[in-house]
mmCIF file of C-alpha atoms in Angstrom:
data_model
loop_
_atom_site.group_PDB
_atom_site.id
_atom_site.type_symbol
_atom_site.label_atom_id
_atom_site.label_comp_id
_atom_site.label_asym_id
_atom_site.label_seq_id
_atom_site.Cartn_x
_atom_site.Cartn_y
_atom_site.Cartn_z
ATOM 1 C CA UNK V 1150 -35.415 -19.151 23.491
ATOM 2 C CA UNK V 1151 -33.142 -21.715 21.835
ATOM 3 C CA UNK V 1152 -34.991 -24.362 19.850
ATOM 4 C CA UNK V 1153 -33.720 -27.896 20.413
ATOM 5 C CA UNK V 1154 -34.136 -30.455 17.670
ATOM 6 C CA UNK V 1155 -32.662 -33.229 15.573
ATOM 7 C CA UNK V 1156 -30.925 -33.675 12.266
ATOM 8 C CA UNK V 1157 -33.522 -35.982 10.739
ATOM 9 C CA UNK V 1158 -32.421 -39.265 9.137
ATOM 10 C CA UNK V 1159 -35.059 -41.438 7.456
ATOM 11 C CA UNK V 1160 -33.331 -44.699 8.370
ATOM 12 C CA UNK V 1161 -33.251 -43.827 12.065
ATOM 13 C CA UNK V 1162 -36.139 -41.553 12.960
ATOM 14 C CA UNK V 1163 -38.881 -42.485 10.499
ATOM 15 C CA UNK V 1164 -40.400 -45.289 12.566
ATOM 16 C CA UNK V 1165 -40.908 -43.165 15.693
ATOM 17 C CA UNK V 1166 -41.056 -39.584 14.404
ATOM 18 C CA UNK V 1167 -44.750 -39.312 15.360
ATOM 19 C CA UNK V 1168 -43.746 -39.751 19.022
ATOM 20 C CA UNK V 1169 -40.401 -37.978 18.815
ATOM 21 C CA UNK V 1170 -41.954 -34.824 17.394
ATOM 22 C CA UNK V 1171 -43.559 -34.199 20.799
ATOM 23 C CA UNK V 1172 -40.090 -33.675 22.323
ATOM 24 C CA UNK V 1173 -38.410 -31.411 19.774
ATOM 25 C CA UNK V 1174 -38.776 -27.808 18.657
ATOM 26 C CA UNK V 1175 -37.095 -28.073 15.267
ATOM 27 C CA UNK V 1176 -36.277 -30.494 12.446
ATOM 28 C CA UNK V 1177 -33.345 -30.233 10.071
ATOM 29 C CA UNK V 1178 -33.871 -32.155 6.820
ATOM 30 C CA UNK V 1179 -31.354 -33.260 4.200
ATOM 31 C CA UNK V 1180 -32.606 -32.919 0.610
ATOM 32 C CA UNK V 1181 -29.840 -35.276 -0.520
ATOM 33 C CA UNK V 1182 -31.336 -38.238 1.349
ATOM 34 C CA UNK V 1183 -34.987 -37.423 2.174
ATOM 35 C CA UNK V 1184 -37.303 -37.983 -0.771
ATOM 36 C CA UNK V 1185 -40.554 -36.323 -1.789
ATOM 37 C CA UNK V 1186 -43.015 -38.612 -0.004
ATOM 38 C CA UNK V 1187 -41.182 -38.534 3.322
ATOM 39 C CA UNK V 1188 -40.631 -34.780 3.035
ATOM 40 C CA UNK V 1189 -44.337 -34.249 2.383
ATOM 41 C CA UNK V 1190 -45.218 -36.344 5.454
ATOM 42 C CA UNK V 1191 -42.741 -34.484 7.656
ATOM 43 C CA UNK V 1192 -43.944 -31.128 6.411
ATOM 44 C CA UNK V 1193 -47.504 -31.963 7.440
ATOM 45 C CA UNK V 1194 -46.354 -33.193 10.863
ATOM 46 C CA UNK V 1195 -44.327 -30.034 11.436
ATOM 47 C CA UNK V 1196 -47.136 -27.732 10.332
ATOM 48 C CA UNK V 1197 -49.593 -29.528 12.607
ATOM 49 C CA UNK V 1198 -47.198 -29.101 15.556
ATOM 50 C CA UNK V 1199 -45.991 -25.608 14.589
ATOM 51 C CA UNK V 1200 -42.398 -26.822 14.273
ATOM 52 C CA UNK V 1201 -39.928 -25.054 11.994
ATOM 53 C CA UNK V 1202 -37.644 -26.767 9.485
ATOM 54 C CA UNK V 1203 -34.123 -26.079 8.267
ATOM 55 C CA UNK V 1204 -32.221 -27.861 5.503
ATOM 56 C CA UNK V 1205 -28.676 -29.216 5.513
ATOM 57 C CA UNK V 1206 -26.911 -30.088 2.266
ATOM 58 C CA UNK V 1207 -23.822 -31.904 1.026
ATOM 59 C CA UNK V 1208 -23.255 -31.057 -2.632
ATOM 60 C CA UNK V 1209 -23.182 -27.257 -2.989
ATOM 61 C CA UNK V 1210 -19.369 -27.199 -3.274
ATOM 62 C CA UNK V 1211 -19.246 -23.740 -1.728
ATOM 63 C CA UNK V 1212 -15.458 -23.735 -1.495
ATOM 64 C CA UNK V 1213 -14.723 -24.887 -5.025
ATOM 65 C CA UNK V 1214 -12.393 -22.877 -7.239
ATOM 66 C CA UNK V 1215 -14.528 -24.140 -10.149
ATOM 67 C CA UNK V 1216 -17.598 -22.499 -8.643
ATOM 68 C CA UNK V 1217 -20.697 -23.872 -6.965
ATOM 69 C CA UNK V 1218 -22.367 -27.027 -8.227
ATOM 70 C CA UNK V 1219 -25.389 -25.316 -9.713
ATOM 71 C CA UNK V 1220 -27.640 -28.386 -10.275
ATOM 72 C CA UNK V 1221 -27.512 -29.121 -6.548
ATOM 73 C CA UNK V 1222 -28.107 -25.481 -5.599
ATOM 74 C CA UNK V 1223 -31.188 -25.341 -7.814
ATOM 75 C CA UNK V 1224 -32.523 -28.539 -6.225
ATOM 76 C CA UNK V 1225 -31.896 -27.168 -2.742
ATOM 77 C CA UNK V 1226 -33.591 -23.871 -3.562
ATOM 78 C CA UNK V 1227 -36.749 -25.669 -4.707
ATOM 79 C CA UNK V 1228 -36.689 -27.900 -1.639
ATOM 80 C CA UNK V 1229 -36.097 -24.930 0.669
ATOM 81 C CA UNK V 1230 -39.112 -23.094 -0.718
ATOM 82 C CA UNK V 1231 -41.285 -26.218 -0.545
ATOM 83 C CA UNK V 1232 -40.653 -26.794 3.169
ATOM 84 C CA UNK V 1233 -40.467 -23.046 3.932
ATOM 85 C CA UNK V 1234 -37.071 -23.603 5.505
ATOM 86 C CA UNK V 1235 -35.733 -21.230 8.130
ATOM 87 C CA UNK V 1236 -32.295 -21.727 6.603
ATOM 88 C CA UNK V 1237 -30.236 -23.490 3.959
ATOM 89 C CA UNK V 1238 -26.859 -24.813 5.092
ATOM 90 C CA UNK V 1239 -23.806 -26.524 3.683
ATOM 91 C CA UNK V 1240 -20.116 -26.862 4.488
ATOM 92 C CA UNK V 1241 -17.056 -24.678 4.109
ATOM 93 C CA UNK V 1242 -15.629 -27.223 1.711
ATOM 94 C CA UNK V 1243 -15.818 -28.490 -1.847
ATOM 95 C CA UNK V 1244 -17.659 -31.618 -2.965
ATOM 96 C CA UNK V 1245 -17.212 -31.675 -6.756
ATOM 97 C CA UNK V 1246 -14.381 -31.582 -9.249
ATOM 98 C CA UNK V 1247 -15.082 -31.179 -12.961
ATOM 99 C CA UNK V 1248 -18.789 -31.649 -12.108
ATOM 100 C CA UNK V 1249 -18.113 -35.078 -10.557
ATOM 101 C CA UNK V 1250 -19.265 -35.684 -6.977
ATOM 102 C CA UNK V 1251 -16.319 -36.749 -4.801
ATOM 103 C CA UNK V 1252 -18.481 -38.812 -2.364
ATOM 104 C CA UNK V 1253 -17.825 -36.469 0.560
ATOM 105 C CA UNK V 1254 -16.769 -32.920 1.370
ATOM 106 C CA UNK V 1255 -13.121 -31.880 1.328
ATOM 107 C CA UNK V 1256 -11.515 -28.995 3.235
ATOM 108 C CA UNK V 1257 -10.241 -25.780 1.716
ATOM 109 C CA UNK V 1258 -7.018 -24.082 2.736
ATOM 110 C CA UNK V 1259 -7.644 -21.354 5.286
ATOM 111 C CA UNK V 1260 -6.180 -18.437 3.341
ATOM 112 C CA UNK V 1261 -7.267 -15.199 1.697
ATOM 113 C CA UNK V 1262 -7.466 -16.776 -1.763
ATOM 114 C CA UNK V 1263 -10.173 -19.160 -0.597
ATOM 115 C CA UNK V 1264 -11.989 -16.402 1.257
ATOM 116 C CA UNK V 1265 -12.287 -14.553 -2.052
ATOM 117 C CA UNK V 1266 -13.414 -17.746 -3.819
ATOM 118 C CA UNK V 1267 -16.077 -18.426 -1.200
ATOM 119 C CA UNK V 1268 -17.290 -14.830 -1.220
ATOM 120 C CA UNK V 1269 -17.774 -15.076 -4.969
ATOM 121 C CA UNK V 1270 -19.581 -18.387 -4.667
ATOM 122 C CA UNK V 1271 -21.769 -17.176 -1.802
ATOM 123 C CA UNK V 1272 -22.821 -14.133 -3.777
ATOM 124 C CA UNK V 1273 -24.244 -16.506 -6.411
ATOM 125 C CA UNK V 1274 -25.818 -18.780 -3.805
ATOM 126 C CA UNK V 1275 -27.482 -15.782 -2.156
ATOM 127 C CA UNK V 1276 -29.419 -15.135 -5.350
ATOM 128 C CA UNK V 1277 -31.116 -18.549 -5.019
ATOM 129 C CA UNK V 1278 -32.273 -18.229 -1.405
ATOM 130 C CA UNK V 1279 -34.276 -15.615 0.461
ATOM 131 C CA UNK V 1280 -33.783 -17.290 3.855
ATOM 132 C CA UNK V 1281 -30.646 -17.562 5.956
ATOM 133 C CA UNK V 1282 -27.517 -19.226 4.580
ATOM 134 C CA UNK V 1283 -25.480 -21.089 7.195
ATOM 135 C CA UNK V 1284 -21.900 -22.263 6.764
ATOM 136 C CA UNK V 1285 -20.650 -25.306 8.685
ATOM 137 C CA UNK V 1286 -17.120 -26.115 9.832
ATOM 138 C CA UNK V 1287 -15.950 -29.636 8.956
ATOM 139 C CA UNK V 1288 -13.786 -32.195 10.767
ATOM 140 C CA UNK V 1289 -10.115 -32.229 9.792
ATOM 141 C CA UNK V 1290 -8.081 -35.012 11.351
ATOM 142 C CA UNK V 1291 -4.881 -33.471 10.006
ATOM 143 C CA UNK V 1292 -4.801 -29.742 9.421
ATOM 144 C CA UNK V 1293 -2.906 -28.433 6.420
ATOM 145 C CA UNK V 1294 0.321 -26.581 7.169
ATOM 146 C CA UNK V 1295 -0.312 -24.312 4.174
ATOM 147 C CA UNK V 1296 -3.133 -22.290 5.683
ATOM 148 C CA UNK V 1297 -2.398 -18.664 6.516
ATOM 149 C CA UNK V 1298 -5.273 -18.402 8.979
ATOM 150 C CA UNK V 1299 -6.686 -20.526 11.751
ATOM 151 C CA UNK V 1300 -10.259 -21.788 11.418
ATOM 152 C CA UNK V 1301 -11.859 -19.119 13.559
ATOM 153 C CA UNK V 1302 -10.018 -16.294 11.825
ATOM 154 C CA UNK V 1303 -10.996 -17.741 8.432
ATOM 155 C CA UNK V 1304 -14.692 -17.626 9.349
ATOM 156 C CA UNK V 1305 -14.274 -14.130 10.800
ATOM 157 C CA UNK V 1306 -12.663 -12.777 7.638
ATOM 158 C CA UNK V 1307 -15.086 -14.655 5.375
ATOM 159 C CA UNK V 1308 -18.122 -13.089 7.050
ATOM 160 C CA UNK V 1309 -16.684 -9.602 7.382
ATOM 161 C CA UNK V 1310 -19.043 -7.275 5.480
ATOM 162 C CA UNK V 1311 -20.923 -10.303 4.130
ATOM 163 C CA UNK V 1312 -24.644 -10.399 3.400
ATOM 164 C CA UNK V 1313 -26.386 -10.276 6.774
ATOM 165 C CA UNK V 1314 -28.271 -13.487 5.913
ATOM 166 C CA UNK V 1315 -25.005 -15.470 5.876
ATOM 167 C CA UNK V 1316 -24.093 -16.869 9.283
ATOM 168 C CA UNK V 1317 -22.496 -19.925 10.901
ATOM 169 C CA UNK V 1318 -23.686 -23.428 11.626
ATOM 170 C CA UNK V 1319 -21.128 -24.348 14.269
ATOM 171 C CA UNK V 1320 -20.518 -28.070 14.735
ATOM 172 C CA UNK V 1321 -19.116 -28.493 18.241
ATOM 173 C CA UNK V 1322 -18.005 -32.076 17.660
ATOM 174 C CA UNK V 1323 -16.298 -31.294 14.356
ATOM 175 C CA UNK V 1324 -14.297 -28.527 16.037
ATOM 176 C CA UNK V 1325 -13.558 -30.632 19.124
ATOM 177 C CA UNK V 1326 -12.316 -33.621 17.118
ATOM 178 C CA UNK V 1327 -10.234 -31.387 14.838
ATOM 179 C CA UNK V 1328 -8.710 -29.575 17.816
ATOM 180 C CA UNK V 1329 -7.695 -32.625 19.813
ATOM 181 C CA UNK V 1330 -6.474 -34.637 16.828
ATOM 182 C CA UNK V 1331 -4.186 -31.710 15.976
ATOM 183 C CA UNK V 1332 -2.952 -31.191 19.543
ATOM 184 C CA UNK V 1333 -4.973 -28.078 20.387
ATOM 185 C CA UNK V 1334 -7.225 -27.428 23.321
ATOM 186 C CA UNK V 1335 -10.780 -26.929 22.087
ATOM 187 C CA UNK V 1336 -11.037 -23.442 23.611
ATOM 188 C CA UNK V 1337 -7.783 -22.364 21.974
ATOM 189 C CA UNK V 1338 -8.750 -23.761 18.590
ATOM 190 C CA UNK V 1339 -12.073 -21.914 18.368
ATOM 191 C CA UNK V 1340 -11.105 -18.738 20.231
ATOM 192 C CA UNK V 1341 -11.081 -16.454 17.159
ATOM 193 C CA UNK V 1342 -14.494 -17.438 15.834
ATOM 194 C CA UNK V 1343 -17.015 -14.615 15.393
ATOM 195 C CA UNK V 1344 -19.305 -16.105 18.038
ATOM 196 C CA UNK V 1345 -21.979 -13.501 17.393
ATOM 197 C CA UNK V 1346 -22.449 -15.015 13.913
ATOM 198 C CA UNK V 1347 -23.334 -18.501 15.160
ATOM 199 C CA UNK V 1348 -26.993 -19.149 14.349
ATOM 200 C CA UNK V 1349 -27.199 -22.915 14.772
ATOM 201 C CA UNK V 1350 -25.187 -25.570 16.627
ATOM 202 C CA UNK V 1351 -24.726 -29.249 15.762
ATOM 203 C CA UNK V 1352 -23.637 -31.766 18.384
ATOM 204 C CA UNK V 1353 -22.886 -35.476 18.078
ATOM 205 C CA UNK V 1354 -21.038 -38.223 19.910
ATOM 206 C CA UNK V 1355 -17.510 -39.297 18.980
ATOM 207 C CA UNK V 1356 -15.424 -42.448 19.390
ATOM 208 C CA UNK V 1357 -11.764 -42.848 20.344
ATOM 209 C CA UNK V 1358 -9.793 -45.559 18.523
ATOM 210 C CA UNK V 1359 -7.068 -47.800 19.961
ATOM 211 C CA UNK V 1360 -4.424 -45.185 19.204
ATOM 212 C CA UNK V 1361 -6.333 -42.427 20.973
ATOM 213 C CA UNK V 1362 -7.470 -40.711 17.771
ATOM 214 C CA UNK V 1363 -10.974 -39.233 17.915
ATOM 215 C CA UNK V 1364 -13.474 -40.238 15.242
ATOM 216 C CA UNK V 1365 -16.541 -38.165 14.463
ATOM 217 C CA UNK V 1366 -18.808 -41.142 13.833
ATOM 218 C CA UNK V 1367 -22.250 -39.721 14.719
ATOM 219 C CA UNK V 1368 -22.929 -43.107 16.318
ATOM 220 C CA UNK V 1369 -22.805 -42.506 20.076
ATOM 221 C CA UNK V 1370 -24.679 -40.608 22.717
ATOM 222 C CA UNK V 1371 -23.231 -37.184 23.513
ATOM 223 C CA UNK V 1372 -19.897 -37.501 25.308
ATOM 224 C CA UNK V 1373 -19.288 -35.533 28.492
ATOM 225 C CA UNK V 1374 -16.481 -33.641 26.716
ATOM 226 C CA UNK V 1375 -18.917 -32.516 24.018
ATOM 227 C CA UNK V 1376 -21.454 -31.374 26.602
ATOM 228 C CA UNK V 1377 -18.786 -29.315 28.404
ATOM 229 C CA UNK V 1378 -17.599 -27.807 25.114
ATOM 230 C CA UNK V 1379 -21.201 -27.014 24.148
ATOM 231 C CA UNK V 1380 -21.717 -25.202 27.450
ATOM 232 C CA UNK V 1381 -18.547 -23.202 26.777
ATOM 233 C CA UNK V 1382 -19.838 -22.196 23.348
ATOM 234 C CA UNK V 1383 -23.295 -21.293 24.686
ATOM 235 C CA UNK V 1384 -21.690 -18.910 27.172
ATOM 236 C CA UNK V 1385 -20.356 -16.921 24.207
ATOM 237 C CA UNK V 1386 -23.159 -17.208 21.675
ATOM 238 C CA UNK V 1387 -26.874 -16.712 21.265
ATOM 239 C CA UNK V 1388 -27.934 -19.325 18.698
ATOM 240 C CA UNK V 1389 -31.504 -19.939 17.615
ATOM 241 C CA UNK V 1390 -31.104 -23.705 17.240
ATOM 242 C CA UNK V 1391 -29.118 -26.559 18.745
ATOM 243 C CA UNK V 1392 -29.492 -29.943 17.064
ATOM 244 C CA UNK V 1393 -28.501 -33.538 17.803
ATOM 245 C CA UNK V 1394 -26.796 -35.199 14.847
ATOM 246 C CA UNK V 1395 -26.808 -38.985 15.110
ATOM 247 C CA UNK V 1396 -26.641 -41.242 12.073
ATOM 248 C CA UNK V 1397 -26.060 -44.737 13.479
ATOM 249 C CA UNK V 1398 -26.531 -47.049 16.458
ATOM 250 C CA UNK V 1399 -30.040 -45.957 17.425
ATOM 251 C CA UNK V 1400 -32.086 -48.860 18.742
ATOM 252 C CA UNK V 1401 -35.123 -47.015 20.045
ATOM 253 C CA UNK V 1402 -36.579 -43.573 20.659
ATOM 254 C CA UNK V 1403 -34.938 -43.411 24.102
ATOM 255 C CA UNK V 1404 -31.493 -43.303 22.477
ATOM 256 C CA UNK V 1405 -32.505 -40.026 20.819
ATOM 257 C CA UNK V 1406 -34.387 -38.620 23.795
ATOM 258 C CA UNK V 1407 -31.383 -39.150 26.057
ATOM 259 C CA UNK V 1408 -29.376 -36.623 24.020
ATOM 260 C CA UNK V 1409 -32.284 -34.179 23.778
ATOM 261 C CA UNK V 1410 -32.659 -34.215 27.562
ATOM 262 C CA UNK V 1411 -28.916 -33.610 27.971
ATOM 263 C CA UNK V 1412 -29.139 -30.547 25.732
ATOM 264 C CA UNK V 1413 -32.182 -29.187 27.515
ATOM 265 C CA UNK V 1414 -30.346 -29.353 30.844
ATOM 266 C CA UNK V 1415 -27.438 -27.389 29.383
ATOM 267 C CA UNK V 1416 -29.672 -24.773 27.767
ATOM 268 C CA UNK V 1417 -31.681 -24.283 30.956
ATOM 269 C CA UNK V 1418 -28.444 -23.428 32.824
ATOM 270 C CA UNK V 1419 -27.958 -20.282 30.716
#
């Protein structure tokens, strides 16, 4: 059975997590923003309710030609062990240059050179974690014309003969926004993904600006287009987790529950 949960954000969920926990099966925590005291409180809540935890990270720099950012990886490994995380996850991207954090993640070119770089980096990362390692696709409003491979083929080649613990955290909204902003149909854009490798799914709402460009803002309820795309993905995958990712514009617990109920309806159709 697929576990439905949330990507926990202190600033949004902290005030009503004691009630919200009754409606979810899973929590994903971010070591970069959730401190010791709040983590300790959440860990107790989850253990009392028999709810599993995963961790999602920002600063591993898995796609960097300079190599992983080891101080962050060591922090994440400690955190992962402390919460007994089902998985550690980060992005197919780089976040540091010359050991300086770039304030966000940046895309890598989808080519064989970067597959080799990421394989090397993931081999090192694998030595820090005994749980699953999940790789997330990022939003790209303008795809590079230098890539030799499409996104799905890149993930397929990257995971070919990889450690069996390394799988995919597929962000439906990231892929949807990337596809439409680059004049692809969603189904066409993701068609070459190794769907059998998808372990976890993220979903979030998007906005459309005055020029018709989609923005992955994490600030809205799940759009109908995202729900349809999620159903399409679920017809081709067998993930363990599907999580709502919402970072802004939450006024009350009902704003979160609305999205959880939407996901449960989709999952129950399978």
